[in-house]
Backbone as a ProteinNet text record, in pm:
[ID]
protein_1_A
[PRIMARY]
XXXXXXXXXXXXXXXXXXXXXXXXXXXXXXXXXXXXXXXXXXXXXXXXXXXXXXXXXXXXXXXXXXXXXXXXXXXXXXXXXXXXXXXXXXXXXXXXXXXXXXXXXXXXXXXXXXXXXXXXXXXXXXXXXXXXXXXXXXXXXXXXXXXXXXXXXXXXXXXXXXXXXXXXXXXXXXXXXXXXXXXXXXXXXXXXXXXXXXXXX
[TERTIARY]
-212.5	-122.5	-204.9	-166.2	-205.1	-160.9	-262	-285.7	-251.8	-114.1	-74.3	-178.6	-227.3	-271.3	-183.5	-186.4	-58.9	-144.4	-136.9	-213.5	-161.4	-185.1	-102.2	-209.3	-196.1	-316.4	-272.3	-400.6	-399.8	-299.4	-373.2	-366.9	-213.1	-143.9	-27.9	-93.2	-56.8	-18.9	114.8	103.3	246	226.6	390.8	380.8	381.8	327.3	298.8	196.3	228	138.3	14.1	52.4	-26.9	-93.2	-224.3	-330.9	-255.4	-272.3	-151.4	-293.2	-239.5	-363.7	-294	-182.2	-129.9	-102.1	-36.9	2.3	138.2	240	398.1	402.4	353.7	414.8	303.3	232.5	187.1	181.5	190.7	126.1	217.8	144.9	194.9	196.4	336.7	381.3	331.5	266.4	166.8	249.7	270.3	315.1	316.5	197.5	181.2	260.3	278.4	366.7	272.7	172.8	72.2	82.9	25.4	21.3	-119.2	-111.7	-251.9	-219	-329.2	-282.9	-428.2	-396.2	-520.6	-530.6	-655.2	-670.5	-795.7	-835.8	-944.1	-914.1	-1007.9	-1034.1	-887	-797.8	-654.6	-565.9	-579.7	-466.9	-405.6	-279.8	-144.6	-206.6	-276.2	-344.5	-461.6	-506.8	-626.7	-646.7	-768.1	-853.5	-809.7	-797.5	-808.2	-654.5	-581.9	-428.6	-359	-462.6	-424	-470	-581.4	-650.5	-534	-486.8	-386.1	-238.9	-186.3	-51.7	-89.9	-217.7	-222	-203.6	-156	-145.1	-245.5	-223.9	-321	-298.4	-379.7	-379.8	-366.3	-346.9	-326	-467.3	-500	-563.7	-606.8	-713.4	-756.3	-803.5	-780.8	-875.5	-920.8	-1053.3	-1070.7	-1140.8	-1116.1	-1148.4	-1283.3	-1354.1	-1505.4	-1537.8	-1613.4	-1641.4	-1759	-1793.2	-1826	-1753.6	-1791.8	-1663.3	-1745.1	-1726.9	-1803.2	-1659.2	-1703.5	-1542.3	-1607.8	-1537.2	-1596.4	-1488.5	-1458.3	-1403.5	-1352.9	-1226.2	-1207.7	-1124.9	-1160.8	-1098.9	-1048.4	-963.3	-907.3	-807.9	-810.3	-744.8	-772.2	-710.1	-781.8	-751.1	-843.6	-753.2	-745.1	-833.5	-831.2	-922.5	-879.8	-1007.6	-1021.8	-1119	-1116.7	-1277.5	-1242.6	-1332	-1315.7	-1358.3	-1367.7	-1284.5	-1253.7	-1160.4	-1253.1	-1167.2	-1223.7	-1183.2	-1283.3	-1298.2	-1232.6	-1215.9	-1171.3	-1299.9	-1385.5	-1498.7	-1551.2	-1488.7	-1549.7	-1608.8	-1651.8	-1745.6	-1670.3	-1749.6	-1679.4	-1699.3	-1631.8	-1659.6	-1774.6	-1854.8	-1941.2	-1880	-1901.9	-1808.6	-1967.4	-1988.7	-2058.1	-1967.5	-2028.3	-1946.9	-2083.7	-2056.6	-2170.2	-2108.1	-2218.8	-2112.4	-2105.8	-2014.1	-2027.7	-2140	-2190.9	-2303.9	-2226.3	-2074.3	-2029	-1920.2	-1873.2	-1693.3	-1676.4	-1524.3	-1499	-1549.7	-1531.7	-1630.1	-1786.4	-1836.4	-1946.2	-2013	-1948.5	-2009	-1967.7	-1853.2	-1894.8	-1971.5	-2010.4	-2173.9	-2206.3	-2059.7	-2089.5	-1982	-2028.2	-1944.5	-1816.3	-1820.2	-1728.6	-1735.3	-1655	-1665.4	-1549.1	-1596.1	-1554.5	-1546.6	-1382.1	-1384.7	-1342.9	-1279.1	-1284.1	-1198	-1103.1	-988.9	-978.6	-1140.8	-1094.7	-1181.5	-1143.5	-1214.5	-1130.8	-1236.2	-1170	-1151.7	-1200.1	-1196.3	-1319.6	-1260.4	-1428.9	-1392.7	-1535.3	-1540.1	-1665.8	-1621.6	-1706.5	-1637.9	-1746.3	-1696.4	-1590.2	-1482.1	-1376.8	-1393.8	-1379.1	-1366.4	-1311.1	-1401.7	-1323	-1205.1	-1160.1	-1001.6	-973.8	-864	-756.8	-703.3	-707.6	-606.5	-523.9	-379.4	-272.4	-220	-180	-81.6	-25.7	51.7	159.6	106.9	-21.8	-153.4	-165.1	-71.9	-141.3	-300.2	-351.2	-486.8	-480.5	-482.6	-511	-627.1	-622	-782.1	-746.1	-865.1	-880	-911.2	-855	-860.1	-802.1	-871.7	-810	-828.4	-712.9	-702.7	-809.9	-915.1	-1015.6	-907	-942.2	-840.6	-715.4	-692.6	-644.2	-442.1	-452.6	-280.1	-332.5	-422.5	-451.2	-487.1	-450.5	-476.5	-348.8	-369.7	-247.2	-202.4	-40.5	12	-95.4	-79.4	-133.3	-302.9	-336.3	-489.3	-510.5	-615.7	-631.8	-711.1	-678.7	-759.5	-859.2	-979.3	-1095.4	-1108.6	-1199.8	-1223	-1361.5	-1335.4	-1367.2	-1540.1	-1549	-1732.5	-1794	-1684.8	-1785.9	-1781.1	-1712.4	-1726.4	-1825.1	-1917	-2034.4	-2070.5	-2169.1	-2233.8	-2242.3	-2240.6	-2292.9	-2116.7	-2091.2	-1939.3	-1949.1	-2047	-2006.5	-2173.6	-2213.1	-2306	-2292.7	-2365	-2286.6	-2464.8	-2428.4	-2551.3	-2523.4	-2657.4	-2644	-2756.3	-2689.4	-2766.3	-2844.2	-2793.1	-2868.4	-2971.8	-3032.4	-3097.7	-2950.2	-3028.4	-2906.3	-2785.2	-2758.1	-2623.1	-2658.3	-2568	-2579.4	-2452.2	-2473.6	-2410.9	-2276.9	-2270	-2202	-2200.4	-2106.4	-2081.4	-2010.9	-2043.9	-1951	-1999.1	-1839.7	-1853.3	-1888.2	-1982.7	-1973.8	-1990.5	-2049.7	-2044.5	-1947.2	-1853.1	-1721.6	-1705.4	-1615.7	-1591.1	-1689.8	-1715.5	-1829.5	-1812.9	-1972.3	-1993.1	-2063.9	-2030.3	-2098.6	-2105.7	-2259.3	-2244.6	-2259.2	-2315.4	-2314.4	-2445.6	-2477.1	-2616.7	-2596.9	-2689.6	-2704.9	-2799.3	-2826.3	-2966.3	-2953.5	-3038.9	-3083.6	-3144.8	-3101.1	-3161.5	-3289.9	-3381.4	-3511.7	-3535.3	-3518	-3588.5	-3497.3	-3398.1	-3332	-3203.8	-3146.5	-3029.1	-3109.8	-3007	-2948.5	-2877.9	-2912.9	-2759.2	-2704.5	-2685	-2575.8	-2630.1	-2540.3	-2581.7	-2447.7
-1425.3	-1311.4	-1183.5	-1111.9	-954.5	-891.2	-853.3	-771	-639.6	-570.1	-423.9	-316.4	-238.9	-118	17.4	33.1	91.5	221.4	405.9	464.5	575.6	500	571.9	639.6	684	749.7	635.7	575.4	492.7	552.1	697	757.2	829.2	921.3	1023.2	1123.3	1212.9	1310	1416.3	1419.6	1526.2	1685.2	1712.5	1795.8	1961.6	1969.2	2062.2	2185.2	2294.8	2422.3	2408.2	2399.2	2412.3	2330.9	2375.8	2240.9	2200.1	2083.7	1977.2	1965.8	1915.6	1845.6	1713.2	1639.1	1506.7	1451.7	1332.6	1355.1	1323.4	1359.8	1397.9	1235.1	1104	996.8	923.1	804	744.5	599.1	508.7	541.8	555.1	611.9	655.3	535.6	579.5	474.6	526.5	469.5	477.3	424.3	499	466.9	308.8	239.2	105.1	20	49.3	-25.3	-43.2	2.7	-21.9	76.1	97.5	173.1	228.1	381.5	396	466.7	431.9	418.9	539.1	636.8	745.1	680.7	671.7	622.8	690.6	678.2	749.7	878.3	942.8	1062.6	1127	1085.6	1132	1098.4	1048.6	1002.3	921.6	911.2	758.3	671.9	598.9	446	446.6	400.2	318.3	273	229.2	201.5	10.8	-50.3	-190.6	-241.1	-108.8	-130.2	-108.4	6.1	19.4	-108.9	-175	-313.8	-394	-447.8	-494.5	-582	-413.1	-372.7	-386.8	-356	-317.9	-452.9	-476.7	-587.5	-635.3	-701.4	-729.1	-625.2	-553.8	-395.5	-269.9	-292.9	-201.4	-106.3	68.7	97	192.2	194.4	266.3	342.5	483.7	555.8	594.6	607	636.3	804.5	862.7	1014.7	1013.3	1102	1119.5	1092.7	1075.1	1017.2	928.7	960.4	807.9	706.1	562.2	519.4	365.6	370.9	224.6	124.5	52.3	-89.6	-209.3	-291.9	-439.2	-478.2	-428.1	-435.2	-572.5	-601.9	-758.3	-743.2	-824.6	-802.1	-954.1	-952.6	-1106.1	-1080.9	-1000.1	-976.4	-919	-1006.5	-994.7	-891.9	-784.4	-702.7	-568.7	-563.9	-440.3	-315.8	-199.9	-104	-14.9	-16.8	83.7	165.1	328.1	423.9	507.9	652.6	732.9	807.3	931.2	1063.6	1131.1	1164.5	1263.6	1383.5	1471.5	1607.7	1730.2	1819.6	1901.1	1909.7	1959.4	2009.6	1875.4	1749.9	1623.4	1560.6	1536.9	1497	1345.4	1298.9	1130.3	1221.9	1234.5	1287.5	1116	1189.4	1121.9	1033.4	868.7	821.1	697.3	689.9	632.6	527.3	364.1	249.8	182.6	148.5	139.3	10.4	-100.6	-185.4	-166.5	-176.1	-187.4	-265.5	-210.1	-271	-254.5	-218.2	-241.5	-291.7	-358.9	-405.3	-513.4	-538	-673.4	-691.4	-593.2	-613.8	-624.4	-630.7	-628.5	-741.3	-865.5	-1015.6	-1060	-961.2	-1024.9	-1000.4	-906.1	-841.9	-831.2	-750.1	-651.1	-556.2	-449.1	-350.8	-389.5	-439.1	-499.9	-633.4	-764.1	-885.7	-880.6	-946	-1008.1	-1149.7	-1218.5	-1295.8	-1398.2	-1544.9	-1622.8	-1567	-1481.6	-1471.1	-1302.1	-1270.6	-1101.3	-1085.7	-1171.1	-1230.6	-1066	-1018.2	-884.5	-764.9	-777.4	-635.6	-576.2	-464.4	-353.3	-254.3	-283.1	-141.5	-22.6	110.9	177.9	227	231.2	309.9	202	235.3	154.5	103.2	-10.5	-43.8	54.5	93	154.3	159.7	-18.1	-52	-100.3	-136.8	-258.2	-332.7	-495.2	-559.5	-652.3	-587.6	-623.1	-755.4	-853.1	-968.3	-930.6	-830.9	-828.1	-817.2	-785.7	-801.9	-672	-563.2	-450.2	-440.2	-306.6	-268.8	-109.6	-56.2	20.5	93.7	260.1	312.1	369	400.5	448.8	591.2	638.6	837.1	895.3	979	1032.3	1197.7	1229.4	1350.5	1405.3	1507.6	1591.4	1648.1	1594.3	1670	1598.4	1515.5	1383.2	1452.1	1430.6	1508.6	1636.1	1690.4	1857.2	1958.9	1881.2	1951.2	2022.8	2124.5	2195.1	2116.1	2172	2070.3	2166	2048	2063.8	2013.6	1979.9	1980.9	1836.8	1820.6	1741	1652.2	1509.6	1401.4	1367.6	1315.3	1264.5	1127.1	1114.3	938.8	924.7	795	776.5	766.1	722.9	720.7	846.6	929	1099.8	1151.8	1098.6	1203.6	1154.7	1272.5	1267.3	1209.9	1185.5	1157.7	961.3	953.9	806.7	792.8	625.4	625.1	571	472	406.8	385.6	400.6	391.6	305.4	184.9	66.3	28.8	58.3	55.1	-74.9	-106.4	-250.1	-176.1	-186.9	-88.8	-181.1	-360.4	-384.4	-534.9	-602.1	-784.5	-847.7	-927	-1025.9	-943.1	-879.3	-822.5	-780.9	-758.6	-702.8	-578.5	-516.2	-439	-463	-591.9	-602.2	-778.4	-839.1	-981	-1036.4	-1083.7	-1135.2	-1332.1	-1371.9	-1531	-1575.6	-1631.6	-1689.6	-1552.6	-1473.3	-1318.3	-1279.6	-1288.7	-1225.8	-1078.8	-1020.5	-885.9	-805.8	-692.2	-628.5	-475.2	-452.1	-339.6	-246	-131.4	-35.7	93.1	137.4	321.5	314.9	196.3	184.8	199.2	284.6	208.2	73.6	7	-121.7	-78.1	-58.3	-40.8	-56.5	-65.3	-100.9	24.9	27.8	163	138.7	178.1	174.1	18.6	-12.9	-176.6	-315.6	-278.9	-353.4	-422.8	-527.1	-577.6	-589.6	-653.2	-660.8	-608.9	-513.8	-396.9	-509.8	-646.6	-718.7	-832.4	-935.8	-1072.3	-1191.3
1252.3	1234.6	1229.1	1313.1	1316.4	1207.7	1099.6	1003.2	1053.2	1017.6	1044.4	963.6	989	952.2	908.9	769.4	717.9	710.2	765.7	753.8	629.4	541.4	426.8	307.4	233.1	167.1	35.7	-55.2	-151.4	-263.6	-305.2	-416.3	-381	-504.3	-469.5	-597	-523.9	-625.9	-624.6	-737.6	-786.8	-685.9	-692.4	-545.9	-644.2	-728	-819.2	-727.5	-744.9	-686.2	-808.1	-900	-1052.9	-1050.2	-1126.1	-1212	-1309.5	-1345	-1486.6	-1531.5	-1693.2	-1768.9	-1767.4	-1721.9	-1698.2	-1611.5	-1579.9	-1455.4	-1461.1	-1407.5	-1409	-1434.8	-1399.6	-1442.8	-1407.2	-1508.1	-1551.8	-1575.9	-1500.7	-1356.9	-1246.5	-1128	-1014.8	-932.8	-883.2	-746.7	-633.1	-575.6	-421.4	-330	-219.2	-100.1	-55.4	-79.9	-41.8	-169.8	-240	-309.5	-478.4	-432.5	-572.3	-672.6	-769.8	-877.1	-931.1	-937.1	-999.9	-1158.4	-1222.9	-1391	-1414.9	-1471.8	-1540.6	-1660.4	-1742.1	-1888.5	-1939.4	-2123.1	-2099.1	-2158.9	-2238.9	-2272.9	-2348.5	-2402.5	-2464.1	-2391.8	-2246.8	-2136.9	-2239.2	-2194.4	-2178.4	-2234.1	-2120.7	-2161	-2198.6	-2318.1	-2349.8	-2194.4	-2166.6	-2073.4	-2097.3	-2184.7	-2191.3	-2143.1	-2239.7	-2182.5	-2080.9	-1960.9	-1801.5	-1766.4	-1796.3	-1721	-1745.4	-1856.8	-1899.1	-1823.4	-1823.9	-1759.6	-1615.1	-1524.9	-1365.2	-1309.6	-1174.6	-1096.2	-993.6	-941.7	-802.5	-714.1	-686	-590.8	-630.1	-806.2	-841.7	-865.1	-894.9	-919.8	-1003.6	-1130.6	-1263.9	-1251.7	-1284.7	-1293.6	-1405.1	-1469.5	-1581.9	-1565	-1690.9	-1706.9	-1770.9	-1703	-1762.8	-1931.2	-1920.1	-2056.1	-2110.3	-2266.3	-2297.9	-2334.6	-2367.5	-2410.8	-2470.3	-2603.4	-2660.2	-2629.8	-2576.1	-2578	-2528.5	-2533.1	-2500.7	-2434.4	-2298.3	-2168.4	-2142.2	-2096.6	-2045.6	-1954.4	-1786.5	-1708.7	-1590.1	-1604.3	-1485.8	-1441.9	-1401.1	-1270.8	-1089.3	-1035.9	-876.6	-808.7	-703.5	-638.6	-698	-809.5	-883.3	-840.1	-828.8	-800.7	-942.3	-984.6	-1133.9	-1110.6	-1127.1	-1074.2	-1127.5	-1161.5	-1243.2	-1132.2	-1247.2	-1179.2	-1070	-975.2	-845.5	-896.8	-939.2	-937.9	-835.2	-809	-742.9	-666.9	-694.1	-618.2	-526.9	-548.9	-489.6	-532.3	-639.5	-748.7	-792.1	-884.4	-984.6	-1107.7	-1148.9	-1330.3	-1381	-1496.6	-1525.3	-1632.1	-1620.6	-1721.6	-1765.8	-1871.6	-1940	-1999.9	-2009.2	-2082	-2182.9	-2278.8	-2395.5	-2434.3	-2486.8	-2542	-2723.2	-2789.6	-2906	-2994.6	-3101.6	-3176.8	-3334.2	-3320.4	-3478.5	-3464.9	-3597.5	-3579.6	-3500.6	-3514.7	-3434.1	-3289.1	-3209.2	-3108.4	-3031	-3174.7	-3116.5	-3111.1	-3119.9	-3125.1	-3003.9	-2925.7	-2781.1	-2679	-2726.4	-2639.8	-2514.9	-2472.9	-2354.6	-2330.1	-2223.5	-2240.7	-2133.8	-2030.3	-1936.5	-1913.5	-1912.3	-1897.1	-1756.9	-1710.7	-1560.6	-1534.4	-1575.1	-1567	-1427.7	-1458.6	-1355	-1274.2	-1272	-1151.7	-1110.4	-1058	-1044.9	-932.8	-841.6	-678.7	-628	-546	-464.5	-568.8	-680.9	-789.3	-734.9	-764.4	-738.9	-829	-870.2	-1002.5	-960.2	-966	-880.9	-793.6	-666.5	-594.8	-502.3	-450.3	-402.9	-233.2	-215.9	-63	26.1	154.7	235.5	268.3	334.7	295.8	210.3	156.6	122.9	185.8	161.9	251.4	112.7	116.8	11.3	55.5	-85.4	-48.7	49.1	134.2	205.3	332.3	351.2	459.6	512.4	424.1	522.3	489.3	506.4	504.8	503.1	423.6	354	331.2	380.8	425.5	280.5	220.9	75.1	71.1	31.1	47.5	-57.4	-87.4	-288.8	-251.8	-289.6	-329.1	-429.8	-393.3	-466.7	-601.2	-704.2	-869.9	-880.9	-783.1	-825.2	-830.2	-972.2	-1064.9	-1102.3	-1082.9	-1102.5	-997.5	-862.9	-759.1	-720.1	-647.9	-567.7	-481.4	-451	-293.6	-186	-101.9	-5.6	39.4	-77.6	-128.6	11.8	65.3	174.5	103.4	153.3	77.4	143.3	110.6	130.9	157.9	205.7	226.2	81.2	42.7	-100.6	-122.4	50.9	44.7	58.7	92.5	24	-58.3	-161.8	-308.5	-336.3	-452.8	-426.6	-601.9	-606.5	-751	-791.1	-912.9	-944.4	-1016	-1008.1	-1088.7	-1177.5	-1223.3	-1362.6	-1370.1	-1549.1	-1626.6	-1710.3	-1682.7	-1837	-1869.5	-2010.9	-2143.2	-2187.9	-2225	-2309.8	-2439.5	-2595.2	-2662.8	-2759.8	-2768.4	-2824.8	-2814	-2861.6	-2825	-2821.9	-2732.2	-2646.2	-2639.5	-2594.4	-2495.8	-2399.3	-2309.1	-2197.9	-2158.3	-2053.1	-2011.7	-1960.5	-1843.5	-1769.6	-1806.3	-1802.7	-1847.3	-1698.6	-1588.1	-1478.2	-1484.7	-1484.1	-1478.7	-1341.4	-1270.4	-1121.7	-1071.2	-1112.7	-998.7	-962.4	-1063	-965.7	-980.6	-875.5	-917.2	-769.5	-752.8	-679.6	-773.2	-772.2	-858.1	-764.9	-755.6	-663.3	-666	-663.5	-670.8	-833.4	-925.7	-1057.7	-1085.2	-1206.6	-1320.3	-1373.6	-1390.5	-1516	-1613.3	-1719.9	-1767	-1961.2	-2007.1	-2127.1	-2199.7	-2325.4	-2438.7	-2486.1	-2476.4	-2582.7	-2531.4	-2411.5	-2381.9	-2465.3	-2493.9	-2570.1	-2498.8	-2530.9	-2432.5	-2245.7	-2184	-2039.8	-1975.3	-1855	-1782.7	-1755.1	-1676.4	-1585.3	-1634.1	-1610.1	-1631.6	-1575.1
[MASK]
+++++++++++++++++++++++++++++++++++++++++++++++++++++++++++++++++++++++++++++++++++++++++++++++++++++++++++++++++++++++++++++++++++++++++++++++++++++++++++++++++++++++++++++++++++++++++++++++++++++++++

């Protein structure tokens, strides 16, 4: 079967002249049928509770930031990436894993488990190809829900900068926790504080 090519833009944004500090609805219904969820920094969703709620195709964006959490993710089909800037940029989003409280005995900042075959965290696949078999070119509006109408979207491999920073801060943890390698990580740091912990494992 011939895989149709749907030439639709991933992302939407609100048809607002104005910069928003929100976005008119939370998450947004995408042309292809998917949903993208903002979280992060005072947004709507906690970051654990967009992973949560999102589906297979659905996609996260998280808002610059740091952010100590002990991340859990199984679900397939996911794209989760930091906010696109106006100027073209990834806002800088730092992930730390916890070293206090209930989370910090699971000792890492993102876990990637058995069923999140086709997730990409980072920078996002050129296409998509959805249960329904379209394929899907990936293009984001520069300021995302704070851009003007009209604002022209980009293709996702030129915004510019690094997308995700995951710290491992202390012995035996790590940064990044993936079962069987699942998942693909890209356009990411891995790295360790003062020589301590594992970025990936």
């Amino acid at each position: 079967m011939i895989s149709r090519i749907a030439l639709i833009s991933t992302f939407v944004v609100a048809g607002s002249a104005f910069a928003q500090d929100s976005p008119d609805r939370n998450p947004e219904q995408n042309n292809d049928g998917t949903q993208t969820y903002w979280c992060g920094n005072n947004m709507q969703w906690d970051i654990q509770e967009a992973i949560d709620d999102a589906n297979p195709g659905d996609t996260i964006v998280i808002r610059g930031g740091d952010y100590v959490n002990s991340l859990s993710i199984n679900t397939p089909n996911l794209t989760i990436r930091p906010f696109v800037t106006a100027a073209g940029g990834w806002e800088v989003v730092n992930l730390w894993n916890p070293t206090q409280g209930p989370e910090n005995q699971n000792g890492w900042a993102i876990y990637m488990g058995e069923d999140t075959e086709n997730t990409y965290i980072g920078m996002p696949r050129q296409f998509r190809q959805l249960p329904s078999g379209f394929i899907t070119p990936t293009v984001i509006v520069p300021g995302e829900y704070t851009a003007a109408a009209g604002t022209a979207a980009i293709e996702a491999d030129t915004v510019t900068g690094e997308c995700f920073t995951f710290w491992s801060r202390s012995v035996d943890n790590t940064g990044v926790m993936s079962v069987n390698g699942r998942g693909t990580f890209e356009n990411c740091t891995f790295t360790s504080q003062l020589g301590f912990g594992g970025g990936a494992m």
